[in-house]
Coordinates of C-alpha atoms in Angstrom, one line a residue:
X1 CA 0.0 0.0 0.0
X2 CA 2.9 2.3 0.7
X3 CA 5.5 1.4 -1.9
X4 CA 8.7 3.2 -1.4
X5 CA 8.2 5.1 -4.6
X6 CA 4.5 6.0 -4.7
X7 CA 2.6 8.9 -3.2
X8 CA -0.6 8.3 -5.2
X9 CA -3.4 9.9 -3.3
X10 CA -6.3 7.9 -1.9
X11 CA -9.6 8.9 -3.4
X12 CA -12.1 8.0 -0.6
X13 CA -12.0 9.0 3.1
X14 CA -11.7 6.2 5.7
X15 CA -15.2 6.9 7.2
X16 CA -16.9 6.4 3.9
X17 CA -14.8 3.3 3.3
X18 CA -16.0 2.0 6.7
X19 CA -19.6 2.2 5.6
X20 CA -18.9 0.6 2.3
X21 CA -17.0 -2.2 3.9
X22 CA -19.8 -3.0 6.3
X23 CA -22.3 -3.1 3.4
X24 CA -20.0 -5.2 1.3
X25 CA -19.5 -7.6 4.2
X26 CA -23.3 -8.3 4.3
X27 CA -23.4 -8.9 0.6
X28 CA -20.4 -11.1 0.0
X29 CA -20.0 -13.2 3.1
X30 CA -22.3 -15.8 1.6
X31 CA -20.0 -16.0 -1.4
X32 CA -17.2 -17.3 0.8
X33 CA -18.8 -19.6 3.4
X34 CA -21.5 -22.0 2.1
X35 CA -21.4 -25.1 0.0
X36 CA -18.2 -24.7 -1.9
X37 CA -16.2 -23.4 1.1
X38 CA -13.7 -26.2 1.0
X39 CA -11.1 -26.8 -1.8
X40 CA -11.7 -30.5 -1.4
X41 CA -15.2 -32.0 -1.3
X42 CA -16.5 -33.5 2.0
X43 CA -16.8 -36.9 0.2
X44 CA -13.2 -36.9 -0.9
X45 CA -12.1 -35.8 2.6
X46 CA -14.0 -38.5 4.3
X47 CA -12.5 -41.0 1.9
X48 CA -9.0 -40.0 2.9
X49 CA -8.1 -38.5 -0.5
X50 CA -5.3 -36.0 -0.1
X51 CA -5.7 -32.5 -1.5
X52 CA -3.6 -31.3 -4.4
X53 CA -1.8 -28.9 -2.0
X54 CA -1.0 -31.7 0.4
X55 CA 0.9 -33.5 -2.4
X56 CA 3.1 -30.6 -3.2
X57 CA 6.8 -30.4 -2.4
X58 CA 7.8 -27.5 -0.2
X59 CA 5.5 -24.7 1.1
X60 CA 1.9 -25.5 0.2
X61 CA -1.7 -25.0 1.3
X62 CA -3.7 -27.6 3.3
X63 CA -7.1 -27.0 4.7
X64 CA -6.8 -23.3 4.3
X65 CA -3.4 -23.0 6.0
X66 CA 0.1 -22.3 4.8
X67 CA 2.2 -25.4 5.6
X68 CA 5.8 -26.4 5.2
X69 CA 6.8 -29.5 3.2
X70 CA 6.7 -31.6 6.4
X71 CA 3.1 -30.4 7.1
X72 CA 4.2 -28.0 9.8
X73 CA 1.9 -24.9 10.1
X74 CA 4.0 -21.8 9.1
X75 CA 2.9 -18.4 10.3
X76 CA 4.8 -15.5 8.7
X77 CA 6.1 -12.9 11.0
X78 CA 8.2 -10.5 8.9
X79 CA 8.6 -7.3 7.0
X80 CA 8.8 -5.9 3.5
X81 CA 12.1 -4.8 2.0
X82 CA 12.5 -2.5 -1.0
X83 CA 15.3 -4.4 -2.7
X84 CA 14.7 -3.2 -6.2
X85 CA 15.3 0.5 -5.3
X86 CA 18.1 -0.2 -2.8
X87 CA 20.0 -3.2 -4.2
X88 CA 23.1 -2.3 -2.2
X89 CA 21.3 -2.8 1.2
X90 CA 22.2 -6.5 1.3
X91 CA 22.7 -6.4 5.1
X92 CA 18.9 -5.7 5.6
X93 CA 17.9 -9.4 5.5
X94 CA 20.4 -10.3 8.2
X95 CA 19.2 -7.3 10.2
X96 CA 15.5 -8.2 10.1
X97 CA 16.5 -11.8 11.0
X98 CA 18.5 -10.7 14.0
X99 CA 15.4 -8.8 15.2
X100 CA 13.4 -12.1 15.1
X101 CA 11.7 -12.2 11.7
X102 CA 11.0 -15.5 10.1
X103 CA 10.1 -14.2 6.6
X104 CA 10.7 -11.2 4.4
X105 CA 8.7 -9.9 1.3
X106 CA 11.2 -8.6 -1.2
X107 CA 10.3 -5.9 -3.7
X108 CA 11.4 -6.8 -7.3
X109 CA 10.8 -5.2 -10.7
X110 CA 10.0 -7.0 -13.9
X111 CA 11.4 -4.1 -16.0
X112 CA 8.1 -2.5 -17.0
X113 CA 8.4 0.5 -14.6
X114 CA 11.8 0.2 -12.9
X115 CA 15.1 -1.5 -13.7
X116 CA 14.5 -5.3 -14.0
X117 CA 16.0 -7.5 -11.3
X118 CA 17.6 -10.2 -13.5
X119 CA 18.1 -13.9 -12.8
X120 CA 21.5 -13.5 -11.1
X121 CA 20.2 -10.8 -8.7
X122 CA 17.1 -12.9 -7.8
X123 CA 19.2 -16.0 -7.2
X124 CA 21.4 -13.9 -4.9
X125 CA 18.3 -12.7 -3.0
X126 CA 17.1 -16.2 -2.5
X127 CA 20.5 -17.3 -1.2
X128 CA 20.6 -14.4 1.2
X129 CA 17.2 -15.3 2.5
X130 CA 18.3 -18.9 3.0
X131 CA 21.6 -17.9 4.5
X132 CA 19.7 -15.8 7.1
X133 CA 17.1 -18.6 7.6
X134 CA 14.2 -16.6 6.2
X135 CA 11.2 -17.6 4.1
X136 CA 11.3 -15.4 1.0
X137 CA 8.2 -13.9 -0.6
X138 CA 9.2 -12.4 -4.0
X139 CA 6.9 -9.8 -5.5
X140 CA 6.8 -7.7 -8.7
X141 CA 6.0 -4.1 -7.8
X142 CA 5.5 -2.7 -11.3
X143 CA 1.8 -3.8 -11.3
X144 CA 0.9 -1.4 -8.5
X145 CA -2.4 0.4 -9.1
X146 CA -3.0 -0.9 -12.6
X147 CA -6.1 0.6 -14.3
X148 CA -5.7 3.8 -12.2
X149 CA -2.0 4.5 -12.5
X150 CA -1.1 4.7 -16.2
X151 CA 2.5 3.7 -15.4
X152 CA 1.6 0.4 -13.9
X153 CA 2.2 -2.9 -15.7
X154 CA -0.1 -5.9 -16.1
X155 CA -0.2 -9.2 -14.3
X156 CA 0.3 -10.9 -17.6
X157 CA 3.7 -9.2 -18.0
X158 CA 4.6 -10.1 -14.4
X159 CA 3.7 -13.7 -15.1
X160 CA 6.0 -13.7 -18.0
X161 CA 8.8 -12.4 -15.8
X162 CA 8.3 -15.2 -13.3
X163 CA 8.3 -17.8 -16.1
X164 CA 11.6 -16.3 -17.3
X165 CA 13.0 -17.0 -13.8
X166 CA 11.8 -20.6 -13.8
X167 CA 15.3 -22.0 -13.7
X168 CA 16.2 -19.7 -10.7
X169 CA 13.1 -20.6 -8.8
X170 CA 13.2 -24.4 -9.5
X171 CA 14.0 -26.4 -6.4
X172 CA 13.3 -23.4 -4.1
X173 CA 9.7 -24.4 -3.2
X174 CA 10.7 -25.0 0.5
X175 CA 12.0 -21.4 0.8
X176 CA 10.2 -19.1 -1.8
X177 CA 6.6 -17.9 -2.3
X178 CA 5.8 -16.1 -5.6
X179 CA 3.7 -13.0 -5.1
X180 CA 2.6 -12.4 -8.7
X181 CA 2.2 -8.6 -8.6
X182 CA 1.9 -6.0 -5.9
X183 CA -1.6 -4.3 -5.5
X184 CA -2.3 -5.1 -9.1
X185 CA -5.4 -2.9 -9.5
X186 CA -6.3 0.6 -8.3
X187 CA -9.7 2.0 -7.5
X188 CA -10.9 2.3 -11.1
X189 CA -13.3 -0.6 -12.0
X190 CA -11.8 -3.0 -9.5
X191 CA -14.0 -5.8 -10.7
X192 CA -11.6 -6.0 -13.6
X193 CA -9.1 -7.6 -11.2
X194 CA -10.5 -11.1 -11.2
X195 CA -10.1 -12.2 -14.8
X196 CA -6.4 -11.2 -15.2
X197 CA -5.6 -12.7 -11.8
X198 CA -7.1 -16.0 -12.8
X199 CA -5.3 -15.9 -16.1
X200 CA -1.9 -15.2 -14.5
X201 CA -2.4 -18.1 -12.0
X202 CA -3.2 -20.5 -14.8
X203 CA -0.3 -19.2 -16.9
X204 CA 2.2 -19.8 -14.1
X205 CA 0.9 -23.3 -13.5
X206 CA 0.9 -24.2 -17.2
X207 CA 4.5 -23.2 -17.3
X208 CA 5.3 -25.6 -14.6
X209 CA 5.9 -23.4 -11.5
X210 CA 5.0 -25.4 -8.4
X211 CA 5.6 -22.7 -5.7
X212 CA 2.9 -21.4 -3.5
X213 CA 1.4 -18.4 -5.3
X214 CA 0.4 -15.2 -3.4
X215 CA -2.3 -13.0 -4.8
X216 CA -2.8 -9.3 -3.8
X217 CA -6.2 -7.6 -3.6
X218 CA -7.4 -4.7 -5.8
X219 CA -8.2 -1.2 -4.5
X220 CA -4.4 -0.6 -4.0
X221 CA -4.4 -3.9 -2.0
X222 CA -7.1 -2.9 0.5
X223 CA -10.1 -4.5 -1.2
X224 CA -12.5 -1.8 0.3
X225 CA -15.1 -2.7 -2.5
X226 CA -14.9 -6.4 -1.6
X227 CA -13.9 -7.7 -5.0
X228 CA -11.2 -10.2 -3.8
X229 CA -13.4 -11.2 -0.9
X230 CA -16.4 -12.0 -3.2
X231 CA -14.3 -13.7 -5.9
X232 CA -11.8 -15.5 -3.7
X233 CA -13.3 -19.0 -4.2
X234 CA -13.2 -18.7 -8.0
X235 CA -9.6 -17.5 -8.0
X236 CA -8.5 -20.2 -5.6
X237 CA -10.2 -22.9 -7.7
X238 CA -8.4 -21.7 -10.8
X239 CA -5.1 -23.0 -9.3
X240 CA -5.0 -26.8 -10.1
X241 CA -2.5 -27.4 -7.4
X242 CA -4.5 -25.6 -4.7
X243 CA -1.4 -23.8 -3.5
X244 CA -2.6 -20.2 -3.5
X245 CA -2.8 -17.7 -0.7
X246 CA -4.5 -14.4 -0.6
X247 CA -2.9 -11.2 0.6
X248 CA -4.8 -8.2 2.0
X249 CA -3.0 -4.9 2.6
X250 CA -4.3 -3.1 5.7
X251 CA -3.9 0.7 6.0
X252 CA -6.3 3.5 6.7
X253 CA -9.3 1.6 5.3
X254 CA -8.9 -0.8 8.2
X255 CA -9.3 1.5 11.2
X256 CA -11.9 -0.3 13.3
X257 CA -12.0 -3.7 15.1
X258 CA -15.0 -4.9 13.2
X259 CA -13.6 -4.2 9.7
X260 CA -10.4 -6.1 10.5
X261 CA -11.9 -9.1 12.2
X262 CA -14.8 -9.4 9.8
X263 CA -12.5 -9.5 6.8
X264 CA -10.0 -12.0 8.1
X265 CA -12.6 -14.3 9.7
X266 CA -14.5 -14.5 6.4
X267 CA -11.5 -16.2 4.8
X268 CA -10.7 -18.4 7.8
X269 CA -14.3 -19.5 8.0
X270 CA -14.3 -20.4 4.4
X271 CA -10.9 -22.3 4.8
X272 CA -9.4 -19.9 2.2
X273 CA -5.7 -19.1 3.1
X274 CA -5.0 -15.4 3.8
X275 CA -2.3 -13.2 5.4
X276 CA -1.7 -9.5 5.9
X277 CA 0.9 -9.0 3.2
X278 CA 1.4 -5.3 4.1
X279 CA 0.1 -3.1 6.9
X280 CA 0.9 0.2 8.5
X281 CA 0.2 1.8 11.9
X282 CA 1.1 5.5 11.9
X283 CA -1.8 7.8 11.1
X284 CA -1.8 9.7 7.8
X285 CA -4.1 12.1 6.0
X286 CA -6.4 9.2 5.1
X287 CA -7.0 7.9 8.6
X288 CA -5.4 6.0 11.5
X289 CA -5.0 2.2 10.9
X290 CA -5.8 0.0 13.9
X291 CA -2.5 -2.0 13.9
X292 CA -3.1 -3.3 17.4
X293 CA -6.2 -5.2 16.2
X294 CA -4.5 -6.3 13.0
X295 CA -1.6 -7.9 15.0
X296 CA -3.8 -9.3 17.7
X297 CA -6.3 -10.9 15.2
X298 CA -3.5 -12.3 13.2
X299 CA -2.0 -13.9 16.3
X300 CA -5.4 -15.2 17.4
X301 CA -6.2 -16.8 14.0
X302 CA -2.6 -17.8 13.5
X303 CA -2.3 -15.8 10.2
X304 CA 0.9 -14.3 8.8
X305 CA 1.7 -10.6 8.7
X306 CA 4.4 -8.6 6.9
X307 CA 4.9 -5.0 8.1
X308 CA 5.6 -2.3 5.6
X309 CA 8.5 -1.6 5.5
X310 CA 12.1 -1.9 6.6
X311 CA 13.5 1.4 5.3
X312 CA 13.7 3.8 2.4
X313 CA 10.0 4.9 2.2
X314 CA 8.9 8.0 0.4
X315 CA 7.0 8.8 3.6
X316 CA 9.6 8.0 6.3
X317 CA 6.9 7.7 8.9
X318 CA 6.5 4.0 7.7
X319 CA 10.3 3.3 8.0
X320 CA 10.8 0.5 10.6
X321 CA 14.5 1.3 10.7
X322 CA 15.9 4.8 10.0
X323 CA 18.5 4.8 7.2
X324 CA 18.5 1.0 7.2
X325 CA 20.2 1.1 10.6
X326 CA 18.8 -1.7 12.9
X327 CA 20.1 0.1 15.9
X328 CA 17.8 3.1 15.1
X329 CA 14.3 1.6 15.1
X330 CA 11.5 4.1 14.7
X331 CA 8.4 4.1 17.0
X332 CA 6.7 2.0 14.3
X333 CA 9.7 -0.3 14.2
X334 CA 9.7 -0.8 18.0
X335 CA 5.9 -1.6 17.8
X336 CA 6.4 -4.2 15.2
X337 CA 9.5 -5.9 16.6
X338 CA 9.1 -5.5 20.3
X339 CA 5.5 -4.7 21.0
X340 CA 2.5 -6.9 22.0
X341 CA 1.9 -9.6 19.4
X342 CA 5.1 -8.3 17.7
X343 CA 7.7 -10.3 15.8
X344 CA 10.0 -10.9 18.8
X345 CA 7.1 -12.2 20.8
X346 CA 5.4 -14.4 18.2
X347 CA 7.8 -15.4 15.4
X348 CA 8.8 -19.1 15.0
X349 CA 11.6 -20.0 12.5
X350 CA 10.6 -22.3 9.6
X351 CA 11.4 -25.9 10.5
X352 CA 13.1 -26.4 7.1
X353 CA 16.1 -24.5 8.6
X354 CA 16.1 -26.8 11.6
X355 CA 17.0 -30.0 9.7
X356 CA 20.4 -30.7 11.0
X357 CA 21.3 -27.1 11.7
X358 CA 21.0 -27.2 15.6
X359 CA 23.7 -30.0 15.6
X360 CA 26.2 -27.7 13.7
X361 CA 28.5 -26.3 16.3
X362 CA 31.7 -26.0 14.2
X363 CA 32.6 -22.5 13.4
X364 CA 34.1 -21.6 10.0
X365 CA 37.8 -20.9 9.7
X366 CA 39.0 -17.3 9.9
X367 CA 39.0 -15.5 6.6
X368 CA 42.2 -14.2 5.1
X369 CA 43.4 -10.8 6.1
X370 CA 41.4 -8.1 4.3
X371 CA 43.1 -5.9 1.6
X372 CA 42.0 -2.5 0.5
X373 CA 40.7 -2.2 -3.1
X374 CA 39.3 1.3 -3.1
X375 CA 39.3 4.3 -0.8
X376 CA 37.4 7.6 -0.9
X377 CA 37.1 10.3 1.8
X378 CA 34.0 8.5 3.2
X379 CA 34.3 4.9 2.2
X380 CA 36.6 1.9 2.0
X381 CA 36.2 -1.3 -0.1
X382 CA 37.8 -4.4 1.2
X383 CA 38.4 -7.9 -0.1
X384 CA 39.6 -11.1 1.5
X385 CA 40.3 -14.8 0.9
X386 CA 37.3 -17.0 1.7
X387 CA 36.8 -19.0 4.9
X388 CA 35.9 -22.7 4.9
X389 CA 33.3 -24.5 6.9
X390 CA 32.2 -28.1 7.5
X391 CA 28.8 -27.2 5.9
X392 CA 28.9 -23.8 4.2
X393 CA 29.9 -20.3 4.9
X394 CA 26.7 -18.1 4.7
X395 CA 28.3 -14.7 5.1
X396 CA 30.9 -12.3 6.4
X397 CA 30.9 -9.5 8.9
X398 CA 33.4 -6.6 8.6
X399 CA 34.3 -5.2 12.0
X400 CA 35.9 -1.9 13.1
X401 CA 38.6 -2.6 15.6
X402 CA 39.8 -0.2 18.3
X403 CA 40.5 0.1 22.0
X404 CA 40.2 -3.7 22.6
X405 CA 36.6 -3.8 21.1
X406 CA 35.1 -4.4 17.7
X407 CA 31.8 -3.5 16.1
X408 CA 30.2 -4.7 12.9
X409 CA 30.1 -2.0 10.2
X410 CA 29.2 -4.1 7.1
X411 CA 28.1 -7.5 6.1
X412 CA 28.4 -9.5 2.8
X413 CA 27.6 -12.8 1.3
X414 CA 30.7 -12.5 -0.9
X415 CA 34.3 -11.9 -0.2
X416 CA 34.1 -8.1 -0.7
X417 CA 32.3 -5.3 1.2
X418 CA 32.2 -1.5 1.2
X419 CA 32.2 0.4 4.5
X420 CA 30.5 3.8 4.1
X421 CA 29.8 6.8 6.3
X422 CA 33.5 7.3 7.2
X423 CA 35.2 10.6 8.1
X424 CA 37.7 12.1 5.7
X425 CA 41.4 12.0 6.5
X426 CA 40.9 9.5 9.3
X427 CA 42.7 6.2 10.0
X428 CA 40.6 3.0 10.6
X429 CA 41.4 -0.6 11.5
X430 CA 39.2 -3.4 10.0
X431 CA 39.0 -7.1 10.3
X432 CA 36.5 -9.8 9.1
X433 CA 34.6 -12.7 10.7
X434 CA 32.9 -15.6 8.7
X435 CA 29.6 -17.1 9.8
X436 CA 27.6 -20.2 8.9
X437 CA 23.8 -20.8 8.6
X438 CA 23.7 -22.2 12.2
X439 CA 25.0 -18.9 13.5
X440 CA 28.6 -20.1 14.3
X441 CA 31.1 -17.2 13.9
X442 CA 34.7 -17.7 13.1
X443 CA 37.7 -16.2 14.8
X444 CA 38.7 -12.7 13.7
X445 CA 40.9 -12.4 10.6
X446 CA 44.1 -10.4 10.7
X447 CA 43.5 -6.6 10.6
X448 CA 44.2 -4.0 8.0
X449 CA 44.7 -0.3 8.6
X450 CA 43.5 2.3 6.1
X451 CA 43.3 6.1 6.0
X452 CA 40.4 7.8 4.1
X453 CA 41.1 10.5 1.5
X454 CA 41.2 14.0 2.7
X455 CA 38.4 15.7 0.8
X456 CA 35.7 15.5 -1.8
X457 CA 36.3 14.6 -5.4
X458 CA 35.2 17.1 -8.1
X459 CA 32.5 16.1 -10.5
X460 CA 32.7 16.5 -14.3
X461 CA 32.9 12.9 -15.6
X462 CA 29.2 12.3 -15.2
X463 CA 26.0 11.8 -17.0
X464 CA 22.4 12.2 -15.7
X465 CA 19.3 10.4 -16.9
X466 CA 16.0 12.0 -15.9
X467 CA 12.5 10.5 -16.3
X468 CA 8.9 10.9 -15.1
X469 CA 7.8 7.6 -13.6
X470 CA 4.1 8.5 -13.1
X471 CA 1.8 11.5 -13.1
X472 CA -1.5 12.4 -11.5
X473 CA -3.5 15.7 -11.4
X474 CA -1.3 18.3 -9.7
X475 CA 1.7 16.0 -9.1
X476 CA 4.2 13.5 -10.4
X477 CA 6.9 11.1 -9.5
X478 CA 10.4 11.4 -11.0
X479 CA 13.7 9.5 -11.1
X480 CA 17.2 10.8 -11.6
X481 CA 20.1 8.4 -12.4
X482 CA 23.5 10.0 -11.8
X483 CA 26.3 8.0 -13.4
X484 CA 30.0 8.4 -12.7
X485 CA 31.7 8.0 -16.1
X486 CA 35.2 8.7 -14.8
X487 CA 37.9 6.4 -13.4
X488 CA 37.8 7.6 -9.8
X489 CA 35.0 7.6 -7.2
X490 CA 33.0 10.8 -6.7
X491 CA 32.0 11.7 -3.2
X492 CA 30.7 13.5 -1.4
X493 CA 28.7 15.3 -4.1
X494 CA 26.0 17.9 -4.7
X495 CA 23.7 17.8 -7.7
X496 CA 22.1 21.0 -9.0
X497 CA 19.3 21.5 -11.6
X498 CA 16.4 23.8 -12.2
X499 CA 12.7 23.4 -12.9
X500 CA 11.2 25.8 -15.5
X501 CA 7.5 25.3 -14.9
X502 CA 7.1 25.9 -11.2
X503 CA 7.5 22.2 -10.2
X504 CA 8.2 21.8 -6.5
X505 CA 9.9 18.8 -4.9
X506 CA 7.8 17.5 -2.0
X507 CA 9.8 14.4 -1.0
X508 CA 13.0 12.6 -2.1
X509 CA 14.7 9.3 -1.4
X510 CA 18.4 8.6 -2.1
X511 CA 19.2 12.2 -1.2
X512 CA 17.9 15.4 0.4
X513 CA 16.6 18.2 -1.8
X514 CA 16.5 21.9 -1.0
X515 CA 14.8 24.3 -3.4
X516 CA 14.8 28.1 -4.0
X517 CA 12.2 29.0 -6.6
X518 CA 13.0 26.6 -9.5
X519 CA 16.6 25.9 -8.4
X520 CA 17.0 22.5 -6.7
X521 CA 20.2 21.3 -4.9
X522 CA 20.5 17.7 -3.8
X523 CA 22.8 16.3 -1.1
X524 CA 23.3 12.6 -0.9
X525 CA 21.9 10.2 1.7
X526 CA 24.4 8.2 3.7
X527 CA 24.0 5.2 1.4
X528 CA 24.5 7.2 -1.8
X529 CA 27.3 9.4 -0.6
X530 CA 29.9 7.9 -3.0
X531 CA 29.4 7.2 -6.7
X532 CA 32.0 4.5 -7.6
X533 CA 33.8 4.7 -10.9
X534 CA 31.5 3.5 -13.5
X535 CA 28.7 3.3 -10.9
X536 CA 25.3 4.9 -10.7
X537 CA 23.1 6.2 -7.9
X538 CA 19.4 6.7 -8.3
X539 CA 17.3 9.4 -6.7
X540 CA 13.6 9.3 -6.6
X541 CA 11.2 12.1 -5.8
X542 CA 7.6 13.3 -5.8
X543 CA 6.7 16.8 -6.7
X544 CA 3.8 19.2 -7.3
X545 CA 3.2 20.5 -10.9
X546 CA 0.9 22.6 -13.0
X547 CA -0.3 21.8 -16.5
X548 CA 3.2 21.8 -17.9
X549 CA 6.0 19.5 -16.7
X550 CA 9.2 20.2 -18.7
X551 CA 12.3 18.2 -17.7
X552 CA 15.3 20.2 -16.4
X553 CA 17.6 21.3 -19.2
X554 CA 20.9 20.7 -17.4
X555 CA 22.5 19.0 -14.4
X556 CA 25.7 20.0 -12.5
X557 CA 27.6 17.6 -10.2
X558 CA 29.9 19.4 -7.8
X559 CA 29.6 22.4 -10.1
X560 CA 30.5 20.6 -13.4
X561 CA 28.0 20.1 -16.2
X562 CA 27.0 16.4 -16.7
X563 CA 26.1 14.8 -20.0
X564 CA 22.3 14.3 -20.5
X565 CA 21.8 11.3 -22.8

């Protein structure tokens, strides 16, 4: 509901939605509960015939519940992570695991609206989930708000993307759930959601994908007109394997106890699997979601929930962690991880990670001494020789050493890592630990000492790509890709440009914008402070506009004019 890169306004106030939801509940509850409420007929069940889902390998559906391959009930307790916009934040999965999560929903792009996450990247995400003992829900975000947002992609395009990843996904049924498309219909004619949803499910199954499929609701995920609720049975029956779970997104539409409990219980009573795939708690201009009831009801009914979102939101009020820092949880983050019915209190790790892992007490060998491969005034890139382990090394932690103590400053699943946020002209000492999937940590490697550069690097060898991602009356969303075309890293940096038609930046991620009339100056965020040689940082923003929305004519990086392809 609150993707990191969308500020599309809601069109109906929460109180009106409350009345509509109550009316819809009276109309459609009969569509869920009687007669055909079970995926398997009573006769087949009494005869002991197993359901299709029960025969599946890996995560599957049985009697309206999400089960592991061994039949264990699996209840998701996790968060959403905006990987496609922040691909460098690979430590995030380890951080949410350390806070107790058993699952994570990972934002991907099929290339329709944002840069496509290719097979190698998706494979790496899956391995990171597994290394951190998390169940991985993979979702395509490009479909968000289709039929209302002109920039959104179709479920059919998303289905083709998943089919293109078939070789990457094969064999991962124990660990991965495929969420076809995020919030794949807006508020315009939401009844149109049903047919393409059924078609996408059938297309994936015809292509041979055996994973549990997750389906998001229309109305930007909140289903306030009850379309998913009314058509859930027909959508579920379209899956010949029976391994399909519904996802409701709960924000300001769900601001009363009755709305929340009625919706979730309707699916449970019909033995149709459901979870809260996104939800928020902080109040906004559309209302005040009742997150306490959402979490309490999910726990009472043993349904999964995935909070939105780890970090990097357009509206930072929904950041669980500030600047991707697990030591700086927001009030929302404290509520999710440490509050009543929160993740720390209710999460149980998937049993698939328990097979043999508790008996693994042997730590990996120490990695080789790190060497320095790149230095700027605010970052250091290190590389080292891999450690070995009796099972497998799952990752590495880079530590800052000093005064007899050490603290983790970066993590990686490979043998390289970049430490950012350093002070110019300062000497640091680093070392590396290896760890395995059971949590065993190696002895510390030998140390390396490095001094950061003394000042900023001038711009000049740069190019800037600018595009409008989506528009609505009075506003738009834009993206600026700043590429370092030189042979040395650039950082810190300032980007300057000007709007000619009175556009005004209202929010930005990847940097901080200040504006004087049409002139805009952007300073980097901590995680975009350095642009490596040949590398690119991407800034996203929302802005107000009038009838005309001309792109900026020129961009300057640290005072030097950049090419504009």
